[in-house]
Amino acid sequence: MIVGAHVCGTEGDVSDDDAGTPPGRHEPGAGASASGDGLRRRRRRRRLGWTGVGVAALAVAAVGAGWAVYTKLNGNITADEAAAAELARYEKERPTALVRGAQNVLVIGSDTRSGDANARYGRDDGTERSDTTILLHLSAGRDSATAVSLPRDLMVDVPGCRRPDGQRSQPVFAQFNYAYEVGGSACSVRTVEKLTGIRVDHHVVVDSQGFKKMVDALDGVEVCLREPVDDEAARLELPAGRVTLDGEQALGYVRARKSLGDGSDTDRMERQQHFLGALVNKVQSNDVLLNPVKLYPVLDAATSSLTTDPDLASLRGLYDLVRGLRDIPTERVQFLTVPRESYAGDANRDQLVEPDAEKLFTRLRTDEPVAVAAGTGSQAPDDAGKPTGSGDSPEPTFSGNTAAEDICE
């Protein structure tokens, strides 16, 4: 019932249309007159009714579209159930998290050659190794993020792990990226935990195609090149100075190791760190985060390229992890390489520098600040990641960089 509408009743009942008019009398143009105010009011009520229906329909459509987008993005992420089961098997030997709220995420860049898109980067021999591995520490207060690169050639103790065929490997002292080849992400997580004593809360695996798609979805990422690049193997021909790399160029830039810089893996990791800093700047820019048209393809590319532990394998899981990260100033987003030097048994392999590495791992375990500063240029590649200050300093400063740094300036 519409409040104020005329209702059949006694002769004394008065409708809103007749308010102020004696019963039985109507002024010209009032009441049921085809051209009167009453008719106009009824038409206005019908228009408002149809407008309400239209708004409701649009709201339902918007909710439906939003749910469709959520479902698609949520379904893009692959849950690494096998790794979760393997890690649960060894739960008793894993480190204990010491600081509530702090998070450690192992980010693994896979060099798989499987599939038509990845085959162009090399022969598929049925195996894959971790081309890039970064241990990302997020402080409990979400006021800093520290990304520590782990060299692929670092000599480490790899535990016995479950192979893809179900058999179990034997513990072995080998280069770090062998862990991913023999036992996938679970073996990499266990190897890092054994090496550092740090509890890995989550892991993320991204392949070459996912990396390229995300860069392209951002319309490229700007970097600064100290000198021109002409690298046939990496398919790169770039001028010196500021240049915006598309996905294919970015992949070549972060992967190349023989013709860029001094050819060392240390130099390549430094390039990767500078690129990630530029990527952070691009993602944090308002024209990406505040523009749904630009944000959706980035989220679509990012989620479709991810394989994560089950707790992260949803938009809600990812949101819970990163919701405070957008407020971290770029000068507190830090990159460094674990303190390392040439391995005594093979100059082409690496080993940790102690006690420097343990100082770094202790600070990450206990969620203490880690300070980084750009090298002075006098450090040799074997000094990468070593503290630059006094060994007696209670807060050593490690050689590294931040997302706020611009190597062109």
Coordinates of C-alpha atoms in Angstrom, one line a residue:
M1 CA 0.0 0.0 0.0
I2 CA 1.3 3.5 -0.9
V3 CA 1.0 5.8 2.1
G4 CA -1.4 8.7 1.3
A5 CA -3.3 6.9 -1.5
H6 CA -7.0 7.2 -1.5
V7 CA -8.7 4.2 0.1
C8 CA -12.4 3.3 -0.2
G9 CA -14.1 4.0 3.0
T10 CA -16.7 6.4 4.6
E11 CA -17.7 9.6 3.0
G12 CA -15.4 11.5 5.3
D13 CA -12.2 9.8 4.1
V14 CA -9.9 12.2 2.4
S15 CA -6.9 11.4 0.2
D16 CA -3.7 13.4 0.0
D17 CA -4.9 14.7 -3.4
D18 CA -7.9 16.2 -1.7
A19 CA -6.1 17.6 1.3
G20 CA -7.6 21.1 2.3
T21 CA -10.7 20.7 0.0
P22 CA -14.1 20.1 1.6
P23 CA -15.6 16.7 0.9
G24 CA -17.6 16.5 -2.3
R25 CA -16.0 19.6 -3.8
H26 CA -13.0 19.7 -6.2
E27 CA -11.3 22.8 -7.6
P28 CA -10.6 22.9 -11.3
G29 CA -7.6 20.9 -12.3
A30 CA -7.4 18.8 -9.2
G31 CA -8.3 15.2 -8.3
A32 CA -8.9 12.8 -11.1
S33 CA -8.8 15.4 -13.8
A34 CA -6.8 14.1 -16.9
S35 CA -4.6 17.2 -16.8
G36 CA -4.5 17.8 -13.0
D37 CA -1.8 17.7 -10.3
G38 CA -3.0 14.3 -9.2
L39 CA -2.2 12.7 -12.5
R40 CA 1.2 14.4 -12.6
R41 CA 2.0 13.1 -9.1
R42 CA 0.9 9.6 -10.1
R43 CA 3.1 9.7 -13.2
R44 CA 6.0 11.0 -11.1
R45 CA 5.6 8.1 -8.7
R46 CA 5.6 5.7 -11.6
R47 CA 8.8 7.3 -13.0
L48 CA 10.5 7.1 -9.5
G49 CA 9.4 3.4 -9.3
W50 CA 10.9 2.6 -12.6
T51 CA 14.1 4.5 -11.7
G52 CA 14.4 2.4 -8.5
V53 CA 14.0 -0.7 -10.5
G54 CA 16.7 0.5 -12.9
V55 CA 19.1 1.3 -10.1
A56 CA 18.5 -2.1 -8.5
A57 CA 19.1 -3.8 -11.8
L58 CA 22.4 -1.9 -12.3
A59 CA 23.4 -2.8 -8.7
V60 CA 22.7 -6.5 -9.3
A61 CA 24.6 -6.3 -12.6
A62 CA 27.6 -4.6 -10.9
V63 CA 27.6 -7.2 -8.1
G64 CA 27.4 -10.0 -10.7
A65 CA 30.2 -8.5 -12.8
G66 CA 32.3 -8.0 -9.6
W67 CA 31.8 -11.6 -8.6
A68 CA 32.7 -12.8 -12.1
V69 CA 35.9 -10.8 -12.0
Y70 CA 36.7 -12.1 -8.4
T71 CA 36.0 -15.6 -9.4
K72 CA 38.2 -15.4 -12.5
L73 CA 41.1 -13.9 -10.7
N74 CA 40.7 -16.2 -7.7
G75 CA 40.7 -19.2 -10.1
N76 CA 43.8 -18.1 -11.8
I77 CA 46.1 -19.0 -8.9
T78 CA 47.4 -22.5 -8.6
A79 CA 47.6 -24.0 -5.1
D80 CA 50.7 -26.0 -4.5
E81 CA 49.0 -28.8 -2.6
A82 CA 51.9 -31.3 -3.1
A83 CA 54.4 -28.9 -1.5
A84 CA 52.1 -28.3 1.4
A85 CA 51.8 -32.0 2.1
E86 CA 55.6 -32.5 1.9
L87 CA 56.3 -29.6 4.2
A88 CA 53.7 -31.0 6.7
R89 CA 55.6 -34.3 6.7
Y90 CA 58.7 -32.5 8.0
E91 CA 56.9 -30.0 10.3
K92 CA 58.8 -31.1 13.4
E93 CA 62.2 -30.2 11.9
R94 CA 61.2 -26.8 10.6
P95 CA 62.2 -23.6 12.4
T96 CA 59.7 -21.8 14.7
A97 CA 58.5 -18.4 13.8
L98 CA 59.8 -16.0 16.5
V99 CA 57.9 -12.8 15.9
R100 CA 54.1 -12.7 15.5
G101 CA 53.0 -10.8 12.4
A102 CA 56.3 -10.9 10.6
Q103 CA 56.2 -12.9 7.3
N104 CA 58.8 -14.6 5.2
V105 CA 58.0 -15.4 1.6
L106 CA 60.2 -17.4 -0.7
V107 CA 59.8 -16.1 -4.2
I108 CA 61.0 -18.6 -6.9
G109 CA 61.5 -17.7 -10.5
S110 CA 61.3 -21.0 -12.4
D111 CA 63.4 -21.5 -15.6
T112 CA 61.1 -24.2 -16.9
R113 CA 61.2 -24.8 -20.7
S114 CA 58.0 -26.8 -20.9
G115 CA 55.2 -25.5 -23.1
D116 CA 55.4 -23.7 -26.4
A117 CA 55.8 -20.2 -24.9
N118 CA 58.7 -21.2 -22.6
A119 CA 60.5 -23.5 -25.2
R120 CA 62.0 -20.6 -27.0
Y121 CA 64.3 -19.9 -24.0
G122 CA 66.0 -23.3 -24.2
R123 CA 65.7 -27.1 -24.7
D124 CA 63.1 -28.8 -22.5
D125 CA 65.0 -31.7 -20.8
G126 CA 62.1 -32.5 -18.5
T127 CA 63.6 -30.7 -15.5
E128 CA 63.5 -27.1 -14.2
R129 CA 65.7 -25.1 -11.8
S130 CA 65.1 -22.0 -9.8
D131 CA 66.6 -19.3 -12.0
T132 CA 66.0 -16.6 -9.4
T133 CA 65.2 -17.1 -5.7
I134 CA 64.5 -14.3 -3.2
L135 CA 63.7 -14.5 0.5
L136 CA 61.3 -11.6 1.1
H137 CA 60.9 -10.5 4.8
L138 CA 57.9 -8.3 5.7
S139 CA 58.2 -6.7 9.1
A140 CA 55.5 -7.2 11.7
G141 CA 54.5 -3.6 11.5
R142 CA 54.6 -3.6 7.7
D143 CA 56.9 -0.6 7.8
S144 CA 59.7 -2.3 5.8
A145 CA 60.3 -5.0 3.3
T146 CA 63.7 -6.7 2.8
A147 CA 64.4 -8.9 -0.3
V148 CA 67.5 -11.1 0.0
S149 CA 68.7 -12.7 -3.2
L150 CA 70.0 -16.3 -2.9
P151 CA 72.6 -17.1 -5.6
R152 CA 71.7 -20.1 -7.8
D153 CA 75.3 -21.3 -7.5
L154 CA 75.5 -21.1 -3.7
M155 CA 76.8 -24.4 -2.2
V156 CA 74.4 -25.6 0.4
D157 CA 73.1 -28.8 2.2
V158 CA 70.1 -30.0 0.2
P159 CA 68.0 -32.4 2.3
G160 CA 66.5 -35.7 1.1
C161 CA 63.4 -34.6 -0.9
R162 CA 60.5 -36.2 -2.7
R163 CA 61.1 -36.3 -6.4
P164 CA 58.4 -35.7 -9.1
D165 CA 58.2 -39.5 -9.7
G166 CA 57.5 -40.2 -6.0
Q167 CA 61.0 -41.5 -5.1
R168 CA 63.1 -39.8 -2.5
S169 CA 66.5 -38.2 -3.1
Q170 CA 69.5 -38.6 -0.8
P171 CA 70.8 -35.5 1.2
V172 CA 73.6 -33.9 -0.8
F173 CA 75.9 -30.9 -0.7
A174 CA 75.2 -29.1 -4.0
Q175 CA 74.5 -25.8 -5.6
F176 CA 71.3 -24.2 -4.4
N177 CA 69.2 -24.4 -7.5
Y178 CA 69.5 -28.2 -7.5
A179 CA 67.0 -28.2 -4.7
Y180 CA 64.2 -27.0 -6.9
E181 CA 65.2 -29.4 -9.7
V182 CA 65.1 -32.5 -7.5
G183 CA 62.2 -31.7 -5.2
G184 CA 60.4 -28.5 -6.4
S185 CA 59.2 -25.7 -4.1
A186 CA 59.0 -27.8 -1.0
C187 CA 62.7 -28.9 -1.3
S188 CA 63.7 -25.2 -1.9
V189 CA 61.8 -24.1 1.2
R190 CA 63.4 -26.8 3.4
T191 CA 66.8 -26.0 2.0
V192 CA 66.4 -22.3 2.8
E193 CA 65.1 -23.0 6.3
K194 CA 68.1 -25.3 6.9
L195 CA 70.5 -22.7 5.6
T196 CA 69.1 -19.7 7.4
G197 CA 67.1 -20.9 10.4
I198 CA 64.3 -18.7 9.2
R199 CA 60.7 -20.1 9.1
V200 CA 59.3 -19.7 5.5
D201 CA 55.6 -18.8 5.9
H202 CA 54.7 -18.8 2.3
H203 CA 56.2 -19.5 -1.1
V204 CA 55.4 -18.2 -4.6
V205 CA 56.6 -19.6 -7.9
V206 CA 56.4 -17.6 -11.2
D207 CA 57.6 -18.7 -14.6
S208 CA 59.0 -16.6 -17.5
Q209 CA 55.7 -16.2 -19.3
G210 CA 54.0 -14.9 -16.1
F211 CA 56.8 -12.4 -15.6
K212 CA 56.5 -11.1 -19.2
K213 CA 52.7 -10.8 -19.0
M214 CA 52.8 -8.8 -15.8
V215 CA 55.4 -6.3 -17.2
D216 CA 53.3 -5.9 -20.4
A217 CA 50.1 -5.4 -18.3
L218 CA 51.9 -2.5 -16.6
D219 CA 52.7 -1.0 -20.0
G220 CA 56.4 -1.6 -19.4
V221 CA 58.8 -0.7 -16.6
E222 CA 61.4 2.1 -16.9
V223 CA 65.0 1.3 -16.0
C224 CA 68.2 3.2 -16.4
L225 CA 71.1 1.7 -18.4
R226 CA 74.6 3.0 -17.8
E227 CA 75.6 1.9 -21.3
P228 CA 74.0 0.7 -24.5
V229 CA 73.0 -3.0 -24.7
D230 CA 73.5 -5.1 -27.8
D231 CA 73.0 -8.7 -26.8
E232 CA 71.9 -11.1 -29.5
A233 CA 71.4 -14.1 -27.0
A234 CA 69.1 -12.0 -24.8
R235 CA 67.4 -10.4 -27.9
L236 CA 68.2 -7.0 -26.5
E237 CA 69.3 -3.8 -28.4
L238 CA 68.8 -0.8 -26.1
P239 CA 70.2 2.7 -25.8
A240 CA 71.9 4.0 -22.7
G241 CA 69.9 6.1 -20.3
R242 CA 66.3 5.8 -19.4
V243 CA 64.3 3.2 -21.3
T244 CA 61.0 1.5 -20.8
L245 CA 61.2 -2.3 -21.2
D246 CA 58.3 -4.4 -22.4
G247 CA 57.9 -7.9 -21.1
E248 CA 60.2 -9.6 -23.6
Q249 CA 62.9 -7.0 -23.1
A250 CA 62.6 -7.1 -19.3
L251 CA 62.9 -10.9 -19.2
G252 CA 66.1 -10.7 -21.3
Y253 CA 67.4 -7.9 -19.1
V254 CA 67.0 -9.8 -15.8
R255 CA 68.1 -13.2 -17.2
A256 CA 71.2 -12.2 -19.2
R257 CA 74.5 -13.0 -17.5
K258 CA 77.2 -13.5 -20.2
S259 CA 77.2 -10.2 -22.1
L260 CA 75.8 -7.6 -19.6
G261 CA 78.1 -6.1 -16.9
D262 CA 81.0 -8.3 -15.8
G263 CA 79.1 -11.5 -16.7
S264 CA 78.8 -12.7 -13.2
D265 CA 75.7 -14.0 -11.4
T266 CA 76.3 -11.2 -8.8
D267 CA 76.0 -8.6 -11.5
R268 CA 72.8 -10.2 -12.8
M269 CA 71.3 -10.3 -9.3
E270 CA 72.1 -6.6 -8.9
R271 CA 70.2 -5.9 -12.2
Q272 CA 67.3 -8.0 -11.0
Q273 CA 67.2 -6.0 -7.7
H274 CA 67.2 -2.6 -9.5
F275 CA 64.5 -3.9 -11.9
L276 CA 62.3 -5.0 -9.0
G277 CA 62.7 -1.6 -7.4
A278 CA 61.5 0.0 -10.6
L279 CA 58.6 -2.5 -10.7
V280 CA 57.6 -1.5 -7.1
N281 CA 57.6 2.1 -8.1
K282 CA 55.4 1.4 -11.1
V283 CA 52.9 -0.6 -9.2
Q284 CA 52.7 1.9 -6.4
S285 CA 52.0 4.8 -8.8
N286 CA 48.5 6.1 -8.6
D287 CA 47.8 5.6 -12.3
V288 CA 47.9 1.8 -11.7
L289 CA 46.5 1.2 -8.2
L290 CA 43.7 3.7 -8.6
N291 CA 42.7 2.9 -12.2
P292 CA 40.5 -0.2 -12.5
V293 CA 41.1 -0.3 -16.2
K294 CA 44.9 -0.6 -15.6
L295 CA 44.7 -2.6 -12.4
Y296 CA 42.6 -5.5 -13.7
P297 CA 45.0 -6.7 -16.4
V298 CA 47.9 -6.4 -13.9
L299 CA 46.0 -8.6 -11.4
D300 CA 45.0 -11.0 -14.2
A301 CA 48.5 -11.4 -15.4
A302 CA 50.0 -11.6 -11.9
T303 CA 47.5 -14.2 -10.5
S304 CA 47.5 -16.4 -13.7
S305 CA 51.3 -16.8 -13.4
L306 CA 51.4 -17.8 -9.7
T307 CA 51.7 -21.1 -8.0
T308 CA 51.6 -20.6 -4.3
D309 CA 51.1 -22.5 -1.0
P310 CA 47.4 -23.1 -0.4
D311 CA 47.0 -20.3 2.2
L312 CA 48.0 -17.8 -0.5
A313 CA 46.1 -19.4 -3.4
S314 CA 43.2 -16.9 -3.3
L315 CA 42.7 -13.2 -3.7
R316 CA 41.8 -13.0 0.0
G317 CA 45.0 -14.8 1.0
L318 CA 47.1 -12.4 -1.2
Y319 CA 45.3 -9.4 0.1
D320 CA 45.8 -10.4 3.7
L321 CA 49.5 -10.6 3.0
V322 CA 50.1 -7.4 1.1
R323 CA 47.3 -5.0 2.4
G324 CA 49.8 -3.0 4.4
L325 CA 52.6 -3.0 1.8
R326 CA 51.3 -0.2 -0.3
D327 CA 52.1 2.2 2.5
I328 CA 55.7 1.2 2.9
P329 CA 57.9 4.1 1.6
T330 CA 60.1 3.1 -1.3
E331 CA 63.2 3.9 0.7
R332 CA 62.2 1.1 3.1
V333 CA 61.8 -1.5 0.3
Q334 CA 65.3 -2.9 0.3
F335 CA 67.3 -5.3 -1.8
L336 CA 70.5 -7.1 -1.1
T337 CA 72.3 -10.4 -1.9
V338 CA 73.2 -12.8 0.9
P339 CA 76.8 -12.3 2.0
R340 CA 78.8 -14.7 -0.2
E341 CA 82.2 -15.3 -1.8
S342 CA 83.8 -17.7 -4.2
Y343 CA 83.6 -21.3 -3.0
A344 CA 87.0 -22.7 -2.0
G345 CA 86.4 -25.9 -4.0
D346 CA 85.3 -24.3 -7.2
A347 CA 85.7 -20.6 -8.2
N348 CA 82.5 -20.8 -10.3
R349 CA 80.4 -21.6 -7.2
D350 CA 79.6 -19.5 -4.1
Q351 CA 79.7 -20.0 -0.3
L352 CA 78.4 -17.9 2.6
V353 CA 80.6 -15.4 4.3
E354 CA 80.5 -15.9 8.0
P355 CA 79.8 -14.4 10.5
D356 CA 78.2 -11.8 8.2
A357 CA 75.5 -14.1 6.8
E358 CA 74.5 -15.2 10.2
K359 CA 74.2 -11.6 11.3
L360 CA 71.8 -11.0 8.5
F361 CA 69.7 -14.2 9.2
T362 CA 69.5 -13.3 12.9
R363 CA 68.1 -9.9 12.2
L364 CA 65.5 -11.3 9.8
R365 CA 64.6 -14.1 12.3
T366 CA 64.0 -11.6 15.1
D367 CA 62.5 -8.9 12.9
E368 CA 65.2 -6.4 13.6
P369 CA 65.8 -3.6 11.1
V370 CA 68.2 -4.4 8.2
A371 CA 70.0 -1.4 6.8
V372 CA 71.4 -1.3 3.3
A373 CA 73.6 1.2 1.4
A374 CA 74.9 1.3 -2.1
G375 CA 78.4 0.1 -2.6
T376 CA 81.2 2.6 -3.1
G377 CA 82.3 0.8 -6.2
S378 CA 85.5 -0.5 -4.5
Q379 CA 83.9 -3.8 -3.5
A380 CA 84.8 -6.8 -5.6
P381 CA 82.0 -9.1 -6.7
D382 CA 82.9 -11.5 -4.0
D383 CA 82.1 -8.9 -1.4
A384 CA 78.5 -8.6 -2.4
G385 CA 76.1 -8.4 0.5
K386 CA 78.8 -8.0 3.1
P387 CA 78.3 -5.4 5.9
T388 CA 79.9 -2.1 4.8
G389 CA 80.3 -0.8 8.3
S390 CA 82.5 -1.8 11.3
G391 CA 82.3 -5.5 12.3
D392 CA 81.6 -4.3 15.9
S393 CA 78.6 -2.3 14.9
P394 CA 75.4 -3.5 16.6
E395 CA 73.4 -2.6 13.4
P396 CA 75.6 -3.5 10.4
T397 CA 74.8 -1.9 7.1
F398 CA 74.7 -4.4 4.2
S399 CA 75.7 -3.6 0.7
G400 CA 72.4 -3.2 -1.3
N401 CA 69.9 -0.7 -2.7
T402 CA 66.3 0.5 -2.1
A403 CA 63.4 1.0 -4.5
A404 CA 63.8 4.7 -4.0
E405 CA 67.3 4.8 -5.6
D406 CA 67.7 5.9 -9.2
I407 CA 71.0 4.8 -10.8
C408 CA 70.6 7.6 -13.4
E409 CA 71.0 10.3 -10.8

